[in-house]
mmCIF file of C-alpha atoms in Angstrom:
data_model
loop_
_atom_site.group_PDB
_atom_site.id
_atom_site.type_symbol
_atom_site.label_atom_id
_atom_site.label_comp_id
_atom_site.label_asym_id
_atom_site.label_seq_id
_atom_site.Cartn_x
_atom_site.Cartn_y
_atom_site.Cartn_z
ATOM 1 C CA MET A 89 -7.114 -11.212 -49.641
ATOM 2 C CA SER A 90 -9.305 -9.146 -47.351
ATOM 3 C CA ILE A 91 -11.314 -10.662 -44.543
ATOM 4 C CA ALA A 92 -14.791 -9.312 -43.954
ATOM 5 C CA ALA A 93 -15.294 -7.817 -40.535
ATOM 6 C CA ARG A 94 -17.452 -9.913 -38.264
ATOM 7 C CA PRO A 95 -20.736 -8.177 -37.351
ATOM 8 C CA LYS A 96 -20.682 -6.896 -33.808
ATOM 9 C CA VAL A 97 -22.704 -8.996 -31.387
ATOM 10 C CA ARG A 98 -25.625 -7.027 -29.955
ATOM 11 C CA LEU A 99 -26.855 -6.969 -26.383
ATOM 12 C CA GLU A 100 -30.164 -8.483 -27.497
ATOM 13 C CA GLU A 101 -28.380 -11.583 -28.803
ATOM 14 C CA VAL A 102 -26.758 -12.160 -25.422
ATOM 15 C CA ALA A 103 -30.161 -11.726 -23.785
ATOM 16 C CA ARG A 104 -31.739 -14.356 -26.055
ATOM 17 C CA MET A 105 -28.987 -16.899 -25.348
ATOM 18 C CA ALA A 106 -29.152 -16.260 -21.593
ATOM 19 C CA GLY A 107 -32.951 -16.358 -21.604
ATOM 20 C CA VAL A 108 -33.357 -12.950 -19.995
ATOM 21 C CA SER A 109 -34.228 -9.404 -21.031
ATOM 22 C CA ALA A 110 -31.701 -6.965 -22.494
ATOM 23 C CA ALA A 111 -32.143 -4.806 -19.378
ATOM 24 C CA THR A 112 -31.182 -7.763 -17.196
ATOM 25 C CA VAL A 113 -28.067 -8.388 -19.305
ATOM 26 C CA SER A 114 -27.085 -4.725 -18.946
ATOM 27 C CA ARG A 115 -27.596 -4.905 -15.192
ATOM 28 C CA ALA A 116 -25.612 -8.142 -14.881
ATOM 29 C CA LEU A 117 -22.667 -6.750 -16.860
ATOM 30 C CA ASN A 118 -22.642 -3.223 -15.478
ATOM 31 C CA THR A 119 -23.848 -3.696 -11.891
ATOM 32 C CA PRO A 120 -23.239 -7.365 -11.091
ATOM 33 C CA GLY A 121 -23.881 -6.848 -7.394
ATOM 34 C CA LEU A 122 -27.574 -6.334 -8.188
ATOM 35 C CA VAL A 123 -28.131 -9.801 -9.662
ATOM 36 C CA SER A 124 -27.718 -13.290 -8.288
ATOM 37 C CA PRO A 125 -24.423 -15.124 -8.847
ATOM 38 C CA GLU A 126 -26.253 -17.746 -10.918
ATOM 39 C CA LEU A 127 -27.781 -15.134 -13.225
ATOM 40 C CA ARG A 128 -24.500 -13.303 -13.558
ATOM 41 C CA ALA A 129 -22.739 -16.568 -14.488
ATOM 42 C CA ARG A 130 -25.397 -17.318 -17.140
ATOM 43 C CA VAL A 131 -25.054 -13.874 -18.702
ATOM 44 C CA ASP A 132 -21.238 -13.987 -18.561
ATOM 45 C CA ASN A 133 -21.243 -17.389 -20.253
ATOM 46 C CA ALA A 134 -23.538 -16.172 -23.048
ATOM 47 C CA ALA A 135 -21.401 -13.049 -23.561
ATOM 48 C CA ARG A 136 -18.214 -15.124 -23.774
ATOM 49 C CA THR A 137 -19.781 -17.667 -26.111
ATOM 50 C CA LEU A 138 -21.013 -14.996 -28.517
ATOM 51 C CA GLY A 139 -17.916 -12.820 -28.177
ATOM 52 C CA TYR A 140 -19.901 -9.841 -26.904
ATOM 53 C CA VAL A 141 -17.877 -6.794 -25.897
ATOM 54 C CA ALA A 142 -19.613 -3.770 -24.419
ATOM 55 C CA HIS A 143 -18.944 -0.442 -26.125
ATOM 56 C CA GLY A 144 -17.053 1.202 -23.299
ATOM 57 C CA ALA A 145 -17.082 4.748 -24.666
ATOM 58 C CA ALA A 146 -20.823 4.658 -25.369
ATOM 59 C CA ARG A 147 -21.542 3.134 -21.979
ATOM 60 C CA ALA A 148 -19.458 5.770 -20.203
ATOM 61 C CA LEU A 149 -21.170 8.564 -22.169
ATOM 62 C CA ALA A 150 -24.631 7.244 -21.325
ATOM 63 C CA SER A 151 -23.930 6.668 -17.641
ATOM 64 C CA ARG A 152 -21.416 9.465 -17.106
ATOM 65 C CA ARG A 153 -19.249 6.758 -15.545
ATOM 66 C CA SER A 154 -16.143 5.048 -16.940
ATOM 67 C CA ARG A 155 -16.391 2.187 -14.414
ATOM 68 C CA VAL A 156 -12.641 2.586 -13.910
ATOM 69 C CA LEU A 157 -10.995 3.557 -10.638
ATOM 70 C CA GLY A 158 -7.332 4.568 -10.451
ATOM 71 C CA ALA A 159 -4.621 3.762 -7.928
ATOM 72 C CA VAL A 160 -1.371 5.751 -7.799
ATOM 73 C CA VAL A 161 1.259 4.194 -5.514
ATOM 74 C CA PRO A 162 4.941 4.980 -4.894
ATOM 75 C CA THR A 163 6.318 1.599 -5.938
ATOM 76 C CA LEU A 164 5.490 -2.072 -6.343
ATOM 77 C CA ALA A 165 8.990 -3.109 -5.235
ATOM 78 C CA ASN A 166 7.620 -2.913 -1.693
ATOM 79 C CA THR A 167 5.058 -5.709 -1.573
ATOM 80 C CA ILE A 168 3.157 -3.940 1.193
ATOM 81 C CA PHE A 169 1.652 -1.822 -1.585
ATOM 82 C CA SER A 170 1.219 -4.883 -3.800
ATOM 83 C CA GLU A 171 -1.008 -6.580 -1.224
ATOM 84 C CA ALA A 172 -3.129 -3.453 -0.788
ATOM 85 C CA ILE A 173 -3.499 -3.075 -4.551
ATOM 86 C CA SER A 174 -4.513 -6.716 -4.894
ATOM 87 C CA ALA A 175 -7.271 -6.233 -2.295
ATOM 88 C CA PHE A 176 -8.331 -2.953 -3.943
ATOM 89 C CA GLN A 177 -8.681 -4.604 -7.351
ATOM 90 C CA HIS A 178 -10.482 -7.653 -5.950
ATOM 91 C CA ARG A 179 -13.120 -5.428 -4.308
ATOM 92 C CA LEU A 180 -13.607 -3.383 -7.490
ATOM 93 C CA GLU A 181 -14.099 -6.481 -9.608
ATOM 94 C CA ALA A 182 -16.970 -7.574 -7.371
ATOM 95 C CA ASP A 183 -18.837 -4.460 -8.541
ATOM 96 C CA GLY A 184 -17.779 -4.731 -12.168
ATOM 97 C CA TYR A 185 -15.117 -2.016 -12.003
ATOM 98 C CA THR A 186 -11.637 -2.042 -13.526
ATOM 99 C CA MET A 187 -8.465 -0.677 -11.940
ATOM 100 C CA LEU A 188 -5.950 1.604 -13.633
ATOM 101 C CA LEU A 189 -2.572 1.520 -11.848
ATOM 102 C CA ALA A 190 0.442 3.830 -11.938
ATOM 103 C CA THR A 191 3.634 4.193 -9.858
ATOM 104 C CA PHE A 192 5.766 7.296 -9.328
ATOM 105 C CA GLU A 193 8.854 6.134 -7.381
ATOM 106 C CA TYR A 194 8.448 8.866 -4.745
ATOM 107 C CA ASP A 195 8.699 11.645 -7.368
ATOM 108 C CA ALA A 196 5.975 14.253 -6.754
ATOM 109 C CA ALA A 197 6.115 15.557 -10.329
ATOM 110 C CA VAL A 198 5.597 12.065 -11.747
ATOM 111 C CA GLU A 199 2.738 11.475 -9.312
ATOM 112 C CA TYR A 200 1.030 14.673 -10.500
ATOM 113 C CA ARG A 201 1.392 13.679 -14.163
ATOM 114 C CA ASN A 202 -0.050 10.227 -13.442
ATOM 115 C CA VAL A 203 -3.032 11.682 -11.594
ATOM 116 C CA ARG A 204 -3.660 14.262 -14.337
ATOM 117 C CA THR A 205 -3.569 11.564 -17.013
ATOM 118 C CA MET A 206 -6.041 9.407 -15.101
ATOM 119 C CA VAL A 207 -8.394 12.341 -14.557
ATOM 120 C CA GLU A 208 -8.181 13.231 -18.257
ATOM 121 C CA ARG A 209 -9.064 9.641 -19.145
ATOM 122 C CA GLY A 210 -12.152 9.881 -17.024
ATOM 123 C CA VAL A 211 -11.503 7.606 -14.043
ATOM 124 C CA ASP A 212 -14.405 7.687 -11.609
ATOM 125 C CA GLY A 213 -12.159 7.968 -8.534
ATOM 126 C CA LEU A 214 -8.607 7.662 -7.249
ATOM 127 C CA MET A 215 -6.704 5.993 -4.435
ATOM 128 C CA LEU A 216 -3.551 7.846 -3.364
ATOM 129 C CA VAL A 217 -0.834 6.913 -0.866
ATOM 130 C CA GLY A 218 0.080 9.251 1.970
ATOM 131 C CA VAL A 219 -1.085 12.777 2.761
ATOM 132 C CA SER A 220 1.823 14.867 1.419
ATOM 133 C CA HIS A 221 0.626 15.900 -2.017
ATOM 134 C CA GLY A 222 1.269 19.217 -3.717
ATOM 135 C CA LYS A 223 -1.336 21.967 -3.880
ATOM 136 C CA ALA A 224 -1.535 21.566 -7.658
ATOM 137 C CA LEU A 225 -2.608 17.942 -7.270
ATOM 138 C CA TYR A 226 -5.322 18.763 -4.749
ATOM 139 C CA ASP A 227 -6.493 21.674 -6.918
ATOM 140 C CA LEU A 228 -6.699 19.348 -9.928
ATOM 141 C CA LEU A 229 -8.818 16.805 -8.069
ATOM 142 C CA GLU A 230 -11.136 19.419 -6.597
ATOM 143 C CA ALA A 231 -11.571 21.244 -9.921
ATOM 144 C CA SER A 232 -12.380 18.002 -11.742
ATOM 145 C CA GLY A 233 -14.726 16.779 -9.027
ATOM 146 C CA THR A 234 -12.926 13.425 -8.968
ATOM 147 C CA PRO A 235 -13.533 11.543 -5.701
ATOM 148 C CA PHE A 236 -10.300 10.417 -4.036
ATOM 149 C CA VAL A 237 -9.096 8.785 -0.877
ATOM 150 C CA GLN A 238 -5.649 8.873 0.739
ATOM 151 C CA THR A 239 -4.203 5.782 2.400
ATOM 152 C CA TRP A 240 -1.489 4.594 4.821
ATOM 153 C CA ALA A 241 -2.101 7.504 7.208
ATOM 154 C CA PRO A 242 -4.644 8.159 9.981
ATOM 155 C CA PRO A 243 -7.733 10.299 9.234
ATOM 156 C CA LYS A 244 -6.475 12.959 11.650
ATOM 157 C CA ALA A 245 -3.439 13.555 9.404
ATOM 158 C CA SER A 246 -5.357 15.365 6.652
ATOM 159 C CA PRO A 247 -8.534 17.361 6.011
ATOM 160 C CA TYR A 248 -9.113 15.127 2.981
ATOM 161 C CA PRO A 249 -10.550 11.584 3.152
ATOM 162 C CA THR A 250 -7.865 9.280 4.590
ATOM 163 C CA ILE A 251 -7.719 5.598 5.580
ATOM 164 C CA GLY A 252 -4.848 4.046 7.515
ATOM 165 C CA TYR A 253 -2.968 3.969 10.780
ATOM 166 C CA ASP A 254 -0.738 6.192 12.912
ATOM 167 C CA ASN A 255 2.894 5.758 11.848
ATOM 168 C CA ALA A 256 4.122 7.524 14.989
ATOM 169 C CA ALA A 257 2.197 5.005 17.096
ATOM 170 C CA LEU A 258 3.794 2.206 15.061
ATOM 171 C CA ALA A 259 7.220 3.595 15.915
ATOM 172 C CA ARG A 260 6.357 3.685 19.611
ATOM 173 C CA ILE A 261 5.447 -0.010 19.530
ATOM 174 C CA VAL A 262 8.852 -0.833 18.029
ATOM 175 C CA VAL A 263 10.803 1.246 20.538
ATOM 176 C CA ASP A 264 8.812 -0.008 23.526
ATOM 177 C CA HIS A 265 9.471 -3.610 22.468
ATOM 178 C CA LEU A 266 13.219 -3.096 22.104
ATOM 179 C CA VAL A 267 13.584 -1.055 25.293
ATOM 180 C CA GLY A 268 11.518 -3.657 27.116
ATOM 181 C CA LEU A 269 14.111 -6.247 26.091
ATOM 182 C CA GLY A 270 16.853 -4.086 27.570
ATOM 183 C CA HIS A 271 18.176 -2.288 24.497
ATOM 184 C CA ARG A 272 19.442 1.232 25.086
ATOM 185 C CA ASP A 273 21.451 1.786 21.898
ATOM 186 C CA ILE A 274 18.992 1.614 18.970
ATOM 187 C CA GLY A 275 19.720 2.531 15.383
ATOM 188 C CA VAL A 276 17.282 3.300 12.573
ATOM 189 C CA ILE A 277 17.569 2.292 8.918
ATOM 190 C CA ALA A 278 14.871 4.262 7.141
ATOM 191 C CA GLY A 279 13.626 4.875 3.636
ATOM 192 C CA LEU A 280 14.196 8.236 1.993
ATOM 193 C CA THR A 281 11.906 10.934 3.363
ATOM 194 C CA GLY A 282 11.329 12.859 0.118
ATOM 195 C CA HIS A 283 7.584 12.797 -0.697
ATOM 196 C CA ASN A 284 7.155 10.132 1.976
ATOM 197 C CA ASP A 285 5.197 11.297 5.021
ATOM 198 C CA ARG A 286 5.079 7.734 6.381
ATOM 199 C CA VAL A 287 8.853 7.606 6.925
ATOM 200 C CA ARG A 288 8.910 11.099 8.416
ATOM 201 C CA ALA A 289 6.146 10.190 10.866
ATOM 202 C CA ARG A 290 7.897 6.983 11.898
ATOM 203 C CA ILE A 291 11.212 8.717 12.546
ATOM 204 C CA ALA A 292 9.441 11.429 14.554
ATOM 205 C CA GLY A 293 7.669 8.691 16.490
ATOM 206 C CA ILE A 294 10.922 6.881 17.223
ATOM 207 C CA ARG A 295 12.536 10.102 18.461
ATOM 208 C CA ALA A 296 9.541 10.848 20.700
ATOM 209 C CA ALA A 297 9.496 7.299 22.084
ATOM 210 C CA MET A 298 13.238 7.395 22.782
ATOM 211 C CA ARG A 299 12.834 10.702 24.620
ATOM 212 C CA ARG A 300 10.033 9.193 26.688
ATOM 213 C CA HIS A 301 12.464 6.452 27.734
ATOM 214 C CA ARG A 302 15.146 9.115 28.343
ATOM 215 C CA LEU A 303 17.347 7.636 25.602
ATOM 216 C CA PRO A 304 19.228 9.538 22.906
ATOM 217 C CA LEU A 305 18.893 9.053 19.152
ATOM 218 C CA PRO A 306 21.937 10.860 17.727
ATOM 219 C CA ALA A 307 21.972 11.796 14.046
ATOM 220 C CA GLU A 308 24.642 9.170 13.355
ATOM 221 C CA ARG A 309 22.197 6.476 14.519
ATOM 222 C CA VAL A 310 19.824 7.177 11.588
ATOM 223 C CA VAL A 311 20.809 6.009 8.090
ATOM 224 C CA TYR A 312 18.619 6.512 5.027
ATOM 225 C CA THR A 313 18.369 4.085 2.140
ATOM 226 C CA SER A 314 16.338 3.159 -0.915
ATOM 227 C CA TYR A 315 14.468 -0.134 -0.839
ATOM 228 C CA ARG A 316 16.910 -2.104 -2.992
ATOM 229 C CA ILE A 317 18.563 -4.917 -1.054
ATOM 230 C CA ASP A 318 22.063 -3.859 -2.129
ATOM 231 C CA ALA A 319 21.363 -0.301 -0.949
ATOM 232 C CA VAL A 320 20.102 -1.581 2.408
ATOM 233 C CA ARG A 321 23.210 -3.695 2.880
ATOM 234 C CA ALA A 322 25.325 -0.616 2.103
ATOM 235 C CA ALA A 323 23.342 1.305 4.737
ATOM 236 C CA PHE A 324 24.200 -1.406 7.280
ATOM 237 C CA ARG A 325 27.892 -0.943 6.502
ATOM 238 C CA GLU A 326 27.522 2.834 6.728
ATOM 239 C CA MET A 327 26.109 2.441 10.227
ATOM 240 C CA GLN A 328 29.150 0.354 11.144
ATOM 241 C CA GLN A 329 31.486 3.043 9.821
ATOM 242 C CA ARG A 330 29.889 5.662 12.057
ATOM 243 C CA GLY A 331 31.006 3.923 15.237
ATOM 244 C CA PRO A 332 30.215 0.877 17.366
ATOM 245 C CA MET A 333 27.093 -0.883 16.103
ATOM 246 C CA PRO A 334 23.856 -0.438 18.064
ATOM 247 C CA THR A 335 22.488 -3.508 19.778
ATOM 248 C CA ALA A 336 19.237 -3.200 17.804
ATOM 249 C CA LEU A 337 18.108 -1.838 14.438
ATOM 250 C CA ALA A 338 14.613 -0.590 13.652
ATOM 251 C CA ALA A 339 13.964 -1.061 9.937
ATOM 252 C CA ASN A 340 11.530 1.055 7.956
ATOM 253 C CA ASN A 341 9.818 -2.039 6.557
ATOM 254 C CA ASP A 342 10.299 -5.778 6.099
ATOM 255 C CA ILE A 343 12.235 -5.337 2.836
ATOM 256 C CA VAL A 344 14.783 -3.187 4.677
ATOM 257 C CA ALA A 345 14.849 -5.679 7.557
ATOM 258 C CA LEU A 346 15.589 -8.491 5.091
ATOM 259 C CA GLY A 347 18.565 -6.581 3.684
ATOM 260 C CA LEU A 348 19.885 -5.926 7.194
ATOM 261 C CA LEU A 349 19.536 -9.585 8.127
ATOM 262 C CA LEU A 350 21.350 -10.693 4.972
ATOM 263 C CA GLU A 351 24.264 -8.324 5.589
ATOM 264 C CA ALA A 352 24.535 -9.295 9.257
ATOM 265 C CA GLN A 353 24.649 -12.978 8.336
ATOM 266 C CA ALA A 354 27.189 -12.330 5.576
ATOM 267 C CA GLN A 355 29.447 -10.728 8.182
ATOM 268 C CA GLY A 356 28.968 -13.508 10.719
ATOM 269 C CA ILE A 357 26.961 -11.282 13.083
ATOM 270 C CA ARG A 358 24.506 -13.477 14.959
ATOM 271 C CA VAL A 359 20.880 -12.316 15.007
ATOM 272 C CA PRO A 360 19.426 -11.849 17.574
ATOM 273 C CA ARG A 361 22.276 -12.677 20.000
ATOM 274 C CA GLN A 362 24.561 -9.904 18.757
ATOM 275 C CA LEU A 363 22.016 -7.722 16.955
ATOM 276 C CA SER A 364 18.226 -7.440 17.129
ATOM 277 C CA ILE A 365 16.242 -6.383 14.042
ATOM 278 C CA VAL A 366 12.607 -5.270 13.792
ATOM 279 C CA GLY A 367 10.702 -4.817 10.518
ATOM 280 C CA VAL A 368 7.347 -3.331 9.558
ATOM 281 C CA GLY A 369 4.612 -4.891 7.460
ATOM 282 C CA ASP A 370 4.602 -8.618 8.250
ATOM 283 C CA LEU A 371 5.018 -9.616 4.618
ATOM 284 C CA GLU A 372 4.538 -13.272 3.775
ATOM 285 C CA MET A 373 8.274 -13.912 3.733
ATOM 286 C CA ALA A 374 8.754 -12.509 7.271
ATOM 287 C CA GLY A 375 7.799 -15.724 9.035
ATOM 288 C CA HIS A 376 9.913 -17.867 6.703
ATOM 289 C CA LEU A 377 13.266 -16.145 7.202
ATOM 290 C CA HIS A 378 15.966 -17.700 9.362
ATOM 291 C CA PRO A 379 15.530 -16.543 12.017
ATOM 292 C CA PRO A 380 11.900 -15.475 11.391
ATOM 293 C CA LEU A 381 11.425 -11.718 11.524
ATOM 294 C CA THR A 382 9.974 -9.753 14.422
ATOM 295 C CA THR A 383 7.775 -7.113 12.809
ATOM 296 C CA ILE A 384 4.658 -4.956 13.004
ATOM 297 C CA ARG A 385 1.631 -6.420 11.250
ATOM 298 C CA THR A 386 -0.031 -3.626 9.285
ATOM 299 C CA PRO A 387 -3.560 -3.785 7.804
ATOM 300 C CA LYS A 388 -2.418 -3.944 4.182
ATOM 301 C CA ARG A 389 -5.378 -5.735 2.648
ATOM 302 C CA SER A 390 -7.886 -3.879 4.810
ATOM 303 C CA ILE A 391 -6.561 -0.580 3.488
ATOM 304 C CA GLY A 392 -7.056 -1.689 -0.115
ATOM 305 C CA THR A 393 -10.541 -3.072 0.503
ATOM 306 C CA LEU A 394 -11.722 -0.070 2.506
ATOM 307 C CA ALA A 395 -10.346 2.369 -0.079
ATOM 308 C CA ALA A 396 -12.277 0.559 -2.812
ATOM 309 C CA GLU A 397 -15.470 0.524 -0.766
ATOM 310 C CA TYR A 398 -15.146 4.235 -0.040
ATOM 311 C CA LEU A 399 -14.692 5.144 -3.708
ATOM 312 C CA LEU A 400 -17.485 2.829 -4.864
ATOM 313 C CA ALA A 401 -19.822 4.485 -2.379
ATOM 314 C CA ARG A 402 -18.814 7.959 -3.517
ATOM 315 C CA VAL A 403 -19.271 7.070 -7.176
ATOM 316 C CA GLY A 404 -22.651 5.530 -6.392
ATOM 317 C CA ASP A 405 -23.730 8.560 -4.327
ATOM 318 C CA ARG A 406 -24.128 6.373 -1.261
ATOM 319 C CA PRO A 407 -23.295 7.659 2.224
ATOM 320 C CA ILE A 408 -20.185 6.148 3.777
ATOM 321 C CA GLY A 409 -18.085 7.003 6.783
ATOM 322 C CA LEU A 410 -14.341 6.725 7.033
ATOM 323 C CA PRO A 411 -13.074 4.004 9.363
ATOM 324 C CA ALA A 412 -11.309 4.956 12.541
ATOM 325 C CA GLU A 413 -7.564 4.519 12.816
ATOM 326 C CA LEU A 414 -6.763 0.935 11.834
ATOM 327 C CA PRO A 415 -5.064 -1.409 14.342
ATOM 328 C CA LEU A 416 -1.433 -2.502 14.411
ATOM 329 C CA GLU A 417 0.013 -5.665 15.937
ATOM 330 C CA LEU A 418 3.494 -6.502 17.176
ATOM 331 C CA VAL A 419 4.507 -9.968 15.954
ATOM 332 C CA VAL A 420 7.446 -11.203 18.033
ATOM 333 C CA ARG A 421 9.537 -13.854 16.302
ATOM 334 C CA GLY A 422 13.201 -14.746 16.234
ATOM 335 C CA THR A 423 15.127 -11.577 15.342
ATOM 336 C CA THR A 424 14.781 -9.789 18.695
ATOM 337 C CA ALA A 425 16.198 -10.721 22.084
ATOM 338 C CA PRO A 426 17.895 -9.024 25.049
ATOM 339 C CA PRO A 427 21.242 -7.449 24.102
ATOM 340 C CA HIS A 428 24.482 -9.397 24.497
ATOM 341 C CA ARG A 429 27.676 -7.443 23.959
ATOM 342 C CA LYS A 430 29.952 -10.372 24.713
ATOM 343 C CA ASP A 431 29.591 -14.044 23.816
#
């Protein structure tokens, strides 16, 4: 037995139920920032009650806008990106935009395919991570006229629009803190550098800061790892196999720091008495570890919000300036202390 299709609810019906004009309904649904919260709630309630769904393709054709913005990030396993994406989406929703999200696991070819697909589907703009993208990707964005903004790097790092902070400066903060405590033998457990300018900048910053303190950073004191906890724990053991352990480890982010802390505790190595550990990111879990993690607080949510505001302004043909380099903050907790070789 066939079921007759239900007639599609028209915009005028929503307007009658809400007690406003059809133009007001269109404005409330498409540009909610232009109407009062009370009016928007009344229109939303009428649309939900009647089961009204806007014809997205027709609306995009009429306005030349899809009202969709894309975000292409390396991974969601690192919750630093998750927090930024959450802030990005929250800001878009305030203006009635939807987010399209893709990850590429640090593979430049996958990133390019994701960006191409989003451009082909008509996204109004894109948020990217980092400033190391292939020429083909930049050519694609410029040829299509798609507004984009890069994140997690300082504006000075690229001729293209960029929002973030200086990763080399972040590394200097870490080294200065550890050296200030008396550490002279510092090791680095870093993420893989392929298609990751943030890691490369941090390692370069650590090397420069160590040179400024007249301290060496031999190649055997740098171990690379993926962001899986088991891989980080294996990196800890690899550092041990290369010789006597450093008195302090600088981790690429809080996820890496967590893995290092877990492996140290599993081996009976006391943190921070026998080994200091510093993370990056100040994720929510950092203050709840035992001991709580010393780390660098990065502006995760600010990056997501500012990226959204930049793209919304570009799409709306409104002038907007890029923010200056965003601030970083050292959060000293319980995983760093002066070195003690003997108990």
